[in-house]
Coordinates of C-alpha atoms in Angstrom, one line a residue:
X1290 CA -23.1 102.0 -116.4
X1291 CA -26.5 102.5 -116.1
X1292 CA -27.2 99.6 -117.8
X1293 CA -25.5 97.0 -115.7
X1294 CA -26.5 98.6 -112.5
X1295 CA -30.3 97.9 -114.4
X1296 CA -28.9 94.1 -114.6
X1297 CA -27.3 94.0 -111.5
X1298 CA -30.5 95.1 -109.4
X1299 CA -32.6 92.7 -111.2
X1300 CA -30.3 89.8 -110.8
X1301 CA -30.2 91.1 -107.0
X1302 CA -33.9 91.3 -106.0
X1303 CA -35.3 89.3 -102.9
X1304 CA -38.5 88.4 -102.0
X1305 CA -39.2 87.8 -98.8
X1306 CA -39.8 84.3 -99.5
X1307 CA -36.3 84.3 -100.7
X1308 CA -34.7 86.0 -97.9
X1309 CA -36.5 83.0 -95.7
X1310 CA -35.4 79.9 -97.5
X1311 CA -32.1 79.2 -96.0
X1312 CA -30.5 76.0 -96.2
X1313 CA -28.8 73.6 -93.3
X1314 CA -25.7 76.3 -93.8
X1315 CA -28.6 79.7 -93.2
X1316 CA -28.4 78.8 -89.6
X1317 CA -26.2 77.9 -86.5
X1318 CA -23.4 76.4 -88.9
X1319 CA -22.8 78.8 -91.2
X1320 CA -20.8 81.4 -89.8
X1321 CA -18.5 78.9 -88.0
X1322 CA -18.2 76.7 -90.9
X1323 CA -17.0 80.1 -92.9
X1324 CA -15.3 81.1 -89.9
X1325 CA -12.9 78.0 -89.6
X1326 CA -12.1 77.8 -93.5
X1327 CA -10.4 81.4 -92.6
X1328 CA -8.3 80.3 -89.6
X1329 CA -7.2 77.1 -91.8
X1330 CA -6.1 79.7 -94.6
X1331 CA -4.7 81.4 -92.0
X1332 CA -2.6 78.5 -90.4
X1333 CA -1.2 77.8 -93.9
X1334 CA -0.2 81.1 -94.5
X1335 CA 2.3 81.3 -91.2
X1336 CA 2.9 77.5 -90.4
X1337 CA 6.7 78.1 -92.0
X1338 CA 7.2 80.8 -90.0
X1339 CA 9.1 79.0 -87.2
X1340 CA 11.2 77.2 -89.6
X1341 CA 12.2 80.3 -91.6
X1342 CA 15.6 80.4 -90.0
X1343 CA 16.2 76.8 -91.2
X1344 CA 14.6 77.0 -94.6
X1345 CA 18.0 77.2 -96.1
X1346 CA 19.2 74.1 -94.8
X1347 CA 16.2 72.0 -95.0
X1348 CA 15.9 72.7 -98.7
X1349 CA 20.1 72.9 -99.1
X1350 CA 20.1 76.2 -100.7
X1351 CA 20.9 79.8 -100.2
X1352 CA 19.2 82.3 -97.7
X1353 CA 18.1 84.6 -100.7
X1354 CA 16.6 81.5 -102.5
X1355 CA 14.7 80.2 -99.7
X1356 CA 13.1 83.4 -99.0
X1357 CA 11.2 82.7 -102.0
X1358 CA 9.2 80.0 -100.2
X1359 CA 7.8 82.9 -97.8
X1360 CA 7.7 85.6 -101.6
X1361 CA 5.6 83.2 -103.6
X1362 CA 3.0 82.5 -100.9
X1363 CA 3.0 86.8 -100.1
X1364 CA 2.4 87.2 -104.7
X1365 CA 0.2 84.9 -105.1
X1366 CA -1.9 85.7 -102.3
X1367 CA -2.1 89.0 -103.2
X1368 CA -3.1 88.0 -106.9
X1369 CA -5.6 85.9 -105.8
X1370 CA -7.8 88.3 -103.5
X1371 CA -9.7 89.9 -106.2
X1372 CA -9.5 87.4 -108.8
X1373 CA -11.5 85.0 -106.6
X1374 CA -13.5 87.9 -105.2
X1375 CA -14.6 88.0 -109.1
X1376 CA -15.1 84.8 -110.1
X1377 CA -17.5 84.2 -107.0
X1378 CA -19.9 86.9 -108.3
X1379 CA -20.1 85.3 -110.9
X1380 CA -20.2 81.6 -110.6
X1381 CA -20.9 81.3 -107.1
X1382 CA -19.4 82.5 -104.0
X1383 CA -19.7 78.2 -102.3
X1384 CA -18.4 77.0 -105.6
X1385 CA -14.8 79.4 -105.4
X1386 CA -14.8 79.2 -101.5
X1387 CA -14.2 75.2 -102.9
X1388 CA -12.0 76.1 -105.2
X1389 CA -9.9 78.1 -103.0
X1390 CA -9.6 75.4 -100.5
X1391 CA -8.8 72.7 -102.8
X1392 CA -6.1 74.3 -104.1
X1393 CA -4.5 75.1 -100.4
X1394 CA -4.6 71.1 -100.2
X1395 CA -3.3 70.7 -103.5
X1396 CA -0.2 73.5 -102.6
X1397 CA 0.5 71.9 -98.9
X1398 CA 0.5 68.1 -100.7
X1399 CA 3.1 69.6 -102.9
X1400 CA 4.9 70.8 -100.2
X1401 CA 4.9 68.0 -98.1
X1402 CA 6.2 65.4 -100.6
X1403 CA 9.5 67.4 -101.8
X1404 CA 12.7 68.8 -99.5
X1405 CA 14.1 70.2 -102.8
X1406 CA 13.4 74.4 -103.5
X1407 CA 11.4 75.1 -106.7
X1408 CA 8.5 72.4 -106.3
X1409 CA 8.3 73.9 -102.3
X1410 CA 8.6 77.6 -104.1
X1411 CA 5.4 76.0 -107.0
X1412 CA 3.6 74.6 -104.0
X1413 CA 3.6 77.8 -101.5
X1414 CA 2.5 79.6 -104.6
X1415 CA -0.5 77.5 -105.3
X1416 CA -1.1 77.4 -101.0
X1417 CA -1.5 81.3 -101.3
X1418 CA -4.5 80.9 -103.7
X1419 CA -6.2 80.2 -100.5
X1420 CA -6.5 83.7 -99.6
X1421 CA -9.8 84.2 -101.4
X1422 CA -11.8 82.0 -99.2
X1423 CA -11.5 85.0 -96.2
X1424 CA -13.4 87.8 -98.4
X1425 CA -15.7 85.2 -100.1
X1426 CA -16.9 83.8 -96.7
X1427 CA -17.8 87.6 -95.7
X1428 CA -19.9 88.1 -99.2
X1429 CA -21.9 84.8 -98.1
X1430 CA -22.7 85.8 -94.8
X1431 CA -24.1 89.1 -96.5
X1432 CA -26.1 87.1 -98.6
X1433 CA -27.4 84.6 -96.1
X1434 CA -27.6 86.3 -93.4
X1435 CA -30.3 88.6 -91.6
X1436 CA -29.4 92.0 -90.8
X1437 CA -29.5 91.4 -87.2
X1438 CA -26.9 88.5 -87.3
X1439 CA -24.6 90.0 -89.8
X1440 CA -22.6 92.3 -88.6
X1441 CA -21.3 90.0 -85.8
X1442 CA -20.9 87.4 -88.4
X1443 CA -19.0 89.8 -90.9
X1444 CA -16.9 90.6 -87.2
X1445 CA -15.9 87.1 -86.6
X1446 CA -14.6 86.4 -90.1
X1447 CA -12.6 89.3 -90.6
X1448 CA -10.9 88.4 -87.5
X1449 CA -9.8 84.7 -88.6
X1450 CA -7.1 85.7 -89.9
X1451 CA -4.7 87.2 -87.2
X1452 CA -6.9 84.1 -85.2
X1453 CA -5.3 81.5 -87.2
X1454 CA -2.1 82.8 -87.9
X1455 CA -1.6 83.8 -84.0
X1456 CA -3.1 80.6 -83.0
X1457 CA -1.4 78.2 -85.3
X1458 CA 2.1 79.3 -84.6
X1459 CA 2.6 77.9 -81.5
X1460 CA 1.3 74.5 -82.4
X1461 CA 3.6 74.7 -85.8
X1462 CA 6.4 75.9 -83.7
X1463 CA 5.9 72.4 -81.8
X1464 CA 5.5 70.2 -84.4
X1465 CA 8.6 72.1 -86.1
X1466 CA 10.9 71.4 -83.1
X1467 CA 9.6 67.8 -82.3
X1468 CA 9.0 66.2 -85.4
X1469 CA 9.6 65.9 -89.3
X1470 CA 9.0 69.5 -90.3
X1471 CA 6.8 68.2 -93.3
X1472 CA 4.3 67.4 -90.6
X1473 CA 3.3 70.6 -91.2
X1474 CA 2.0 70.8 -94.6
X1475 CA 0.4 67.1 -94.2
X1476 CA -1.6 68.9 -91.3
X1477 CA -2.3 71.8 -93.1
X1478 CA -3.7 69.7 -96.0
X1479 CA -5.9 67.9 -93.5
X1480 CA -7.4 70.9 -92.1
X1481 CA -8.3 71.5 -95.6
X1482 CA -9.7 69.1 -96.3
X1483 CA -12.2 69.2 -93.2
X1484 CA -13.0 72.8 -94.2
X1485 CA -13.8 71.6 -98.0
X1486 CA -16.2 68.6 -96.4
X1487 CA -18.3 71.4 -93.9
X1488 CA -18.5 74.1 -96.6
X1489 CA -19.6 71.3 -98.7
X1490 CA -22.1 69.9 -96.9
X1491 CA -23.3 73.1 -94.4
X1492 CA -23.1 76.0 -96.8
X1493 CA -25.4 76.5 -99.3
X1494 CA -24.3 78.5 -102.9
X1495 CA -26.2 81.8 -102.8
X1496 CA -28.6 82.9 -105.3
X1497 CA -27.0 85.9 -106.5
X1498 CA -25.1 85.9 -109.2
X1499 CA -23.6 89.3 -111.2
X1500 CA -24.3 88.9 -114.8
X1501 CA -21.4 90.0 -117.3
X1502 CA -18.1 87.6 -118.6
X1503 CA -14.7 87.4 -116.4
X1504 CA -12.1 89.9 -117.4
X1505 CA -9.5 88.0 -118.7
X1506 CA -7.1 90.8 -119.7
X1507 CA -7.8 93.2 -116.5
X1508 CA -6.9 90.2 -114.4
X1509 CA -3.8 89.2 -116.4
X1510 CA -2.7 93.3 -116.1
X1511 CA -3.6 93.6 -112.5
X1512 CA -1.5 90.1 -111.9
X1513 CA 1.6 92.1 -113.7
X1514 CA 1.3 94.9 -111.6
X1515 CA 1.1 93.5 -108.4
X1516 CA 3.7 91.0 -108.9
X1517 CA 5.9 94.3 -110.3
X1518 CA 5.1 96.3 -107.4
X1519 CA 5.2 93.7 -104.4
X1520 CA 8.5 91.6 -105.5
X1521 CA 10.8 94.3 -104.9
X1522 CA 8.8 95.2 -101.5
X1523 CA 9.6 91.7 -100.5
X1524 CA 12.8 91.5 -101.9
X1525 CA 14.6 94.9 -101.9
X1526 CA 16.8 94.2 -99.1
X1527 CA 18.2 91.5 -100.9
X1528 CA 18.6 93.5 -103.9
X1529 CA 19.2 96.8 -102.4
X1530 CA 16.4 99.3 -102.0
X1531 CA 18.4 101.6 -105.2
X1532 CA 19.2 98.4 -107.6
X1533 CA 18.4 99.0 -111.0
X1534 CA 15.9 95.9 -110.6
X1535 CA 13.5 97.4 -107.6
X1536 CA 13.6 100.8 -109.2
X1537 CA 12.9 99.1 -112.6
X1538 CA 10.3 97.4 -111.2
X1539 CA 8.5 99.9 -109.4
X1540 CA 8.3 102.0 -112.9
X1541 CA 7.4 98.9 -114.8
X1542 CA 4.1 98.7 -112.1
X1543 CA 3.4 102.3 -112.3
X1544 CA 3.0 102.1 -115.9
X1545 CA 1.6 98.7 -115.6
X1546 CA -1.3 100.2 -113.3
X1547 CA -1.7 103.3 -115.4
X1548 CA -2.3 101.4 -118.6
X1549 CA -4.6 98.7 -116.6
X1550 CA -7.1 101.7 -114.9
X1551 CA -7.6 103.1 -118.1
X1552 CA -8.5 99.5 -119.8
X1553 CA -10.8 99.3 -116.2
X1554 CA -12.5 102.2 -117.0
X1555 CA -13.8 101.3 -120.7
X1556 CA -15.0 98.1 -120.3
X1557 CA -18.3 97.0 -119.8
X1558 CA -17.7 94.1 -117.0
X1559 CA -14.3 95.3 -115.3
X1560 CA -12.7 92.9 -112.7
X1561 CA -12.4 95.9 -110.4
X1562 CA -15.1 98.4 -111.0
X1563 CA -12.8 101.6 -110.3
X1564 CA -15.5 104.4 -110.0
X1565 CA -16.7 102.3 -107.3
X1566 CA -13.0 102.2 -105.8
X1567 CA -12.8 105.7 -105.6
X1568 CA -15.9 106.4 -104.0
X1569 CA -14.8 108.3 -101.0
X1570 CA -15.9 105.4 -98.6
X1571 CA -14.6 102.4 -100.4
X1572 CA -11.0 104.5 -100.9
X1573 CA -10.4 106.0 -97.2
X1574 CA -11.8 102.2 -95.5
X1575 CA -8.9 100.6 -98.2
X1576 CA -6.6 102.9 -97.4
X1577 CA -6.9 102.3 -93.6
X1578 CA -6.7 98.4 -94.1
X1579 CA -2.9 99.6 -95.5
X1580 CA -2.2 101.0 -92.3
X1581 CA -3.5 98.8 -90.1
X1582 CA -1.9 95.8 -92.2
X1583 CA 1.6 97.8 -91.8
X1584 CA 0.6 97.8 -88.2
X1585 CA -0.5 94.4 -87.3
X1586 CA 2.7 92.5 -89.1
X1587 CA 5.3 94.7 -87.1
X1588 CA 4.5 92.7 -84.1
X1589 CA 4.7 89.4 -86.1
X1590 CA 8.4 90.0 -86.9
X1591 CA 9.7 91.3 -83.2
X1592 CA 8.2 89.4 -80.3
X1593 CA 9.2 86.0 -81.8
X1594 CA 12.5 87.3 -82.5
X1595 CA 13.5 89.1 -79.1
X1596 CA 11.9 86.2 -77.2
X1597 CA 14.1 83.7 -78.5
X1598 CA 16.9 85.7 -78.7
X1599 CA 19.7 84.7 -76.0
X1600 CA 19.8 86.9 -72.5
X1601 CA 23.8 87.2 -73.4
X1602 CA 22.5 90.1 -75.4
X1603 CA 21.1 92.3 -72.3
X1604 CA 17.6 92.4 -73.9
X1605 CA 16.7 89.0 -75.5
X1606 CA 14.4 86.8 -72.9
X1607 CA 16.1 83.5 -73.9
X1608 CA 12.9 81.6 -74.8
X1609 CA 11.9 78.4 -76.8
X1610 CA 10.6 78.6 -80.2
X1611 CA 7.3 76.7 -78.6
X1612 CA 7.5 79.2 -75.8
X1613 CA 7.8 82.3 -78.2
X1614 CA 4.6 81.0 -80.0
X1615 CA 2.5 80.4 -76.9
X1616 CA 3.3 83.9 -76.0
X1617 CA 2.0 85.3 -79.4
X1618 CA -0.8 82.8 -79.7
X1619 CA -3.0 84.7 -76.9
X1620 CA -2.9 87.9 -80.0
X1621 CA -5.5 85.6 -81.8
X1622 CA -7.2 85.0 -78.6
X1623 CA -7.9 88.6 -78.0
X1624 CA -8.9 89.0 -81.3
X1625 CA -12.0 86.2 -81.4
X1626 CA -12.8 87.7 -78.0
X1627 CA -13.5 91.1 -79.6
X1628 CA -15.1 90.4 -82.5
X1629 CA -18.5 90.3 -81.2
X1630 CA -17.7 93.7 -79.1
X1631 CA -16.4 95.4 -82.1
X1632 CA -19.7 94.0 -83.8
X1633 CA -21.9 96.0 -81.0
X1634 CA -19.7 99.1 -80.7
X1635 CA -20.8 99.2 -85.0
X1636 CA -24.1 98.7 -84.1
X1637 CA -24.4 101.0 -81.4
X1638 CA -21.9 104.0 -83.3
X1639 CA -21.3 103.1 -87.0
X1640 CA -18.5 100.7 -88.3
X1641 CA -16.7 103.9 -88.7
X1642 CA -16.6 104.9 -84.5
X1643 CA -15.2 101.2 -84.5
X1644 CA -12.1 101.2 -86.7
X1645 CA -11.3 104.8 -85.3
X1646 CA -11.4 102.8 -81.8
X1647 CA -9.0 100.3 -82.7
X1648 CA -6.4 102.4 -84.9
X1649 CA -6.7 104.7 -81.2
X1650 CA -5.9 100.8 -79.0
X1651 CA -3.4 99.8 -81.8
X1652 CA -1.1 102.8 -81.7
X1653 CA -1.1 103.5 -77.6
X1654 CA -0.1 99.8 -77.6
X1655 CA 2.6 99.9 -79.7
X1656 CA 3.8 102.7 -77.6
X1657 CA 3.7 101.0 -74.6
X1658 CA 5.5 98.2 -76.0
X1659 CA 8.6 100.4 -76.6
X1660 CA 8.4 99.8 -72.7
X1661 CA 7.5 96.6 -72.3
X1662 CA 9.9 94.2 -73.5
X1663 CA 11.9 93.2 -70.7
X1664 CA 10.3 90.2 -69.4
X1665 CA 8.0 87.3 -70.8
X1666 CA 4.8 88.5 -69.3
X1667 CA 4.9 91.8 -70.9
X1668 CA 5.4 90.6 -73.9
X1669 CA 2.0 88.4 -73.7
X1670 CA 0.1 91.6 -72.0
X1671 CA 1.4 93.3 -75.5
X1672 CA 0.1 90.7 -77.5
X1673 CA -3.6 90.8 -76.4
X1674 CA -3.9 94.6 -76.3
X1675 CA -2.4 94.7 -79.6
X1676 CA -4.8 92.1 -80.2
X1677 CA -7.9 94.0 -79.2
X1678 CA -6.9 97.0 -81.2
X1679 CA -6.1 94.8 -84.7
X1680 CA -9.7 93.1 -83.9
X1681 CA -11.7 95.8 -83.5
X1682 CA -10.6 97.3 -86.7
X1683 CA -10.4 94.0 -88.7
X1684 CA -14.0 93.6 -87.7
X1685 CA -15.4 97.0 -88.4
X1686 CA -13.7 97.2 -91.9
X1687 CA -16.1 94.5 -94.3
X1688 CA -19.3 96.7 -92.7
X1689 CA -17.6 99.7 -94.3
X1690 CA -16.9 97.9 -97.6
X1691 CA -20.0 96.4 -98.0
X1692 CA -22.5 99.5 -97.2
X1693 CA -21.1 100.8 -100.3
X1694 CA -21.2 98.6 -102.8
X1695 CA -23.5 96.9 -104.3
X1696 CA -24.4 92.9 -103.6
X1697 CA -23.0 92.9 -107.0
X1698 CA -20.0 93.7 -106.4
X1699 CA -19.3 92.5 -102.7
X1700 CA -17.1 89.7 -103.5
X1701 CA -14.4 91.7 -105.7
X1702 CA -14.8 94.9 -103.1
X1703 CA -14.2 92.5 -100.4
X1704 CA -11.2 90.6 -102.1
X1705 CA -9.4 94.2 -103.1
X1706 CA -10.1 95.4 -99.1
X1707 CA -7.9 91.8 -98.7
X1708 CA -5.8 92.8 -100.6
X1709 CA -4.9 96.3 -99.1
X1710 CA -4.3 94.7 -95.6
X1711 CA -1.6 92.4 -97.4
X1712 CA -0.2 95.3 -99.0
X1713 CA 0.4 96.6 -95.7
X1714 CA 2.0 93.7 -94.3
X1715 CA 3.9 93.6 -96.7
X1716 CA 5.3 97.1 -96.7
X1717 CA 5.8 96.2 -92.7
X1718 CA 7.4 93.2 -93.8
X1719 CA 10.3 95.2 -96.3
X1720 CA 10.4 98.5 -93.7
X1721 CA 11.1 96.5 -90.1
X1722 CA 13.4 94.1 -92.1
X1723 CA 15.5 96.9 -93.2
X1724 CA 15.2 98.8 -90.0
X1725 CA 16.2 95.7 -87.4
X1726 CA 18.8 95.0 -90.3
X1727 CA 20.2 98.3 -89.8
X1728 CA 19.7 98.3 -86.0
X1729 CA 22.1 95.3 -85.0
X1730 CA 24.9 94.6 -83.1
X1731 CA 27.3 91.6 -82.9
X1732 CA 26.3 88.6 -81.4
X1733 CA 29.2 86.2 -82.1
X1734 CA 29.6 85.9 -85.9
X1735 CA 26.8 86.9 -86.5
X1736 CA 24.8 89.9 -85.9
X1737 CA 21.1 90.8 -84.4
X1738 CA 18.7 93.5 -84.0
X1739 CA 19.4 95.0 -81.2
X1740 CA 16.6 97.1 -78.5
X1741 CA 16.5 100.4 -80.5
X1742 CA 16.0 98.4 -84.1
X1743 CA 12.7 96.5 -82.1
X1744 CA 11.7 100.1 -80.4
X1745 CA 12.1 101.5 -83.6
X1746 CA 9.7 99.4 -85.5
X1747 CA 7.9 100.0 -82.7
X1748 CA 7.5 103.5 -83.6
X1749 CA 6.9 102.9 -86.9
X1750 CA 3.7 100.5 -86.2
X1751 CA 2.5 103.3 -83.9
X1752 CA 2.9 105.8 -86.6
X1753 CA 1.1 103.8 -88.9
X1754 CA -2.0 103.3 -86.9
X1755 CA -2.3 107.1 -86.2
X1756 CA -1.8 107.9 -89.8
X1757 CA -4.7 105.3 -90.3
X1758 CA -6.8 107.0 -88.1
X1759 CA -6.4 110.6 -90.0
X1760 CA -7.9 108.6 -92.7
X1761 CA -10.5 107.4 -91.0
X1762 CA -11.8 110.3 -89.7
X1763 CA -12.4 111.6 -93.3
X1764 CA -15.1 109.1 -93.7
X1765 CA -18.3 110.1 -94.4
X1766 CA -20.6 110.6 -91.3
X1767 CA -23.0 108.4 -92.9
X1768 CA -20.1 105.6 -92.3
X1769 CA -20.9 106.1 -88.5
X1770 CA -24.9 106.3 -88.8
X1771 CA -25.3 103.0 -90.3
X1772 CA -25.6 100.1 -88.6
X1773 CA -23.6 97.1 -89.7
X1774 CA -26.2 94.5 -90.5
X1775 CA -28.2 97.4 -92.4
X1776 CA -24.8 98.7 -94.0
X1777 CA -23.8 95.4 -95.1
X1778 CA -26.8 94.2 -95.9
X1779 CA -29.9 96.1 -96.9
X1780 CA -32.8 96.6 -95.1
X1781 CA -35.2 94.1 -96.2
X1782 CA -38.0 96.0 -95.7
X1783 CA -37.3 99.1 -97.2
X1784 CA -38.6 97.9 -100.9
X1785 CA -36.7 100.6 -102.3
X1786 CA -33.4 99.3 -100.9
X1787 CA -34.5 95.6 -102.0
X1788 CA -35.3 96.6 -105.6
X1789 CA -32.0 98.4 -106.2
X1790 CA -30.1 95.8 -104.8
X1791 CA -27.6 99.1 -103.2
X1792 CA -26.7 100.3 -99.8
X1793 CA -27.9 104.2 -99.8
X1794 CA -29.4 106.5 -102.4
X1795 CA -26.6 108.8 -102.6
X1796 CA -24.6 105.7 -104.2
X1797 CA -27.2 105.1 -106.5
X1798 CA -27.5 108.4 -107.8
X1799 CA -23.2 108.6 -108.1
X1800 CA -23.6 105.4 -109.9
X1801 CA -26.2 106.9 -112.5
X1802 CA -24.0 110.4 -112.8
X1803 CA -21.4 108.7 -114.4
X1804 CA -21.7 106.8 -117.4
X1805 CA -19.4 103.7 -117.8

């Protein structure tokens, strides 16, 4: 270990004559360049949400099938997090960023040109490859960046996602109910495209670069044990939660993972460097993203459906699909709005003070929302506060990442935090499912969740953010100390910090304790 740190801080150093020469992308563009590649990878990932109901149809196959089109995007998202995370340390963060987007275009062009299920299933899959632009943008910022900007830079992008998907579902719910629903993935590959051209031309590749080789077989085991261990999240209530094939699966990706840490662990250039993983920082900050993920999707998955559910039922508000996405939309809102406030609150009392804050916002909401579901307006007061409380812990959770890594490692730590929060959405995802599945009542032939099932889930998001913030507040104090931009960053004049290329001295001397 100690001798790749010795590379790592060498390929790491700045000079200050460095640190100065920023590009056109260094200044006023950069951040909302970055910023809007996010909220198009976020627009892709929930522009088939209002036409979930009628995927079946559209594509003339069964529910179970179709649900793949929402599965593959979910997998290969997943898979893709850390992988790009990777490869952007070490061919350049711009260069993947690129990569990511082009292949969002490619997966929405597939889309758009086919009504028939397995190239739609292919192209979803290739969109969700995407999903490493969001965690690369953040390692550029670090490396671009001065302190002073960066932590309400780092704030902002974290953020784009719940921006984009909250903001982007009302505008696909329109062009789902007033025109050709492949509309949608000819915009999304247009969006795309704009996002490759300003990356392109306003952000410049970083200088830093890890040295080492890809790990080819870590990423081909950590591909297999994700795909084994989120499948039969997604699709266990299809299967049944005690089928031979989700409980097979779930042993297949525990041995999977065991046999995949231990390859981690002896190889020089790891795709996820696990003793870094475990550090107590990196581990309680990913472990909170799981919760807060859980959280944030529950809300996803009931307002839209209780809003457009008919007021024959006693409880549903009777609403447009248009309607039900303006009244999430103002979510995303809320979120942008707070970014820069969660980026102050981490200046002024540590990035850990800040995702306490909004795990303390996100559970009261969701309690209050057991309450507040009886007309439209309290559904779109419901959304912002839930909103405020997903921002401000979205923003403070990069700072935490990144003041304990090294620059090094920033693009993988930031990918695997990415991947946690999908992880928890997830989980959400499988658990509400089951629970408004199980909480119906008749509604002609059919059934529907019925107001316990949405209370219930409810609960469940509300029980997730409090169990997210017992984890937080076993982070170190040294998590609240820090300011963001220093955290994240490194403080440029501090030569010792420079040279090392590392966020604190205690991380140093963990990293030279234990031999890789």
């Amino acid at each position: 270990m100690g001798e790749s740190v010795g590379a790592s801080a060498g390929a790491h150093i700045r000079t200050e004559g460095e640190a100065g020469a920023r590009g056109p992308g260094g200044g006023r563009w950069l951040v909302p360049v970055l910023a809007f590649g996010g909220i198009s990878v976020a627009v892709m990932q929930t522009l088939i949400v209002p036409v979930v109901a009628q995927l079946p149809t559209l594509l003339d196959t069964s529910t179970s099938n179709a649900s793949w089109v929402i599965t593959s995007t979910l997998l290969s998202g997943a898979v893709a997090t850390p992988i790009m995370g990777r490869l952007g340390d070490l061919y350049g963060k711009r260069r993947i960023v690129l990569l990511s987007l082009g292949l969002m275009v490619l997966g929405s062009l597939i889309c758009a040109f086919t009504s028939a299920l397995v190239p739609m299933v292919a192209g979803r899959a290739v969109q969700g490859f995407a999903m490493g632009a969001i965690p690369l943008g953040i390692s550029i910022m670090r490396d671009e960046l001065p302190p002073e900007r960066l932590g309400s830079a780092m704030a902002f992008m974290s953020s784009s996602l719940g921006v984009g998907g909250a903001l982007g579902m009302p505008l696909a719910a329109w062009i789902a109910q007033y025109t050709d629903w492949h509309v949608l993935f000819f915009g999304a590959a247009g969006i795309g495209v704009v996002a490759m051209v300003l990356v392109f031309l306003l952000v410049p590749e970083s200088p830093l670069r890890t040295p080492g080789r890809f790990d080819v077989l870590g990423t081909l085991g950590l591909t297999a044990g994700l795909v084994t261990l989120l499948l039969p999240i997604s699709k266990g209530g299809d299967w049944g939660w005690g089928s031979p094939a989700v409980l097979g699966l779930w042993g297949a990706s525990a041995l999977i993972f065991l046999a995949w840490g231990l390859l981690e662990l002896r190889i020089k250039d790891p795709l996820v460097d696990l003793r870094t993983s475990v550090r107590r920082q990196v581990l309680l900050t990913n472990l909170a993203s799981i919760m807060v993920g859980l959280a944030f999707y529950a809300l996803t998955l009931v307002l839209p459906q209780i809003l457009q559910l008919p007021a024959a039922t006693g409880y549903g508000l009777g609403q447009s699909m248009v309607v039900s996405g303006l009244c999430v939309a103002p979510m995303g809102v809320a979120m942008m709005l707070v970014s820069s406030l969660s980026a102050r609150l981490s200046q002024a009392r540590g990035p850990k003070v800040s995702l306490m804050t909004g795990l303390v916002i996100l559970a009261a909401s969701y309690l209050l929302g057991t309450v507040l579901l009886s007309a439209v307006w309290q559904t779109v007061l419901l959304s912002v506060l839930i909103g405020v409380g997903i921002g401000i812990a979205y923003s403070a959770m990069p700072a935490l990442i990144l003041g304990a890594v090294d620059p090094s490692e920033s693009g993988a730590a930031n990918g695997l935090n990415t991947l946690m929060r999908s992880i928890g959405t997830s989980t959400s995802s499988a658990v509400v499912g089951v629970v408004l599945a199980r909480m119906s009542s008749p509604l002609g032939a059919a059934r529907v969740p019925n107001l316990d099932g949405f209370r219930t889930a409810f609960l469940i998001a509300s029980g997730a953010a409090l169990l997210g913030l017992l984890i937080a507040s076993f982070l170190p104090s040294s998590a609240t100390k820090r300011a963001p931009g220093a955290a994240a960053h490194g403080d440029l004049s501090d030569p010792h910090l420079v040279q090392r290329g590392g966020p604190s001295a205690d991380d140093e001397s963990h990293r030279a304790a234990v031999p890789r």
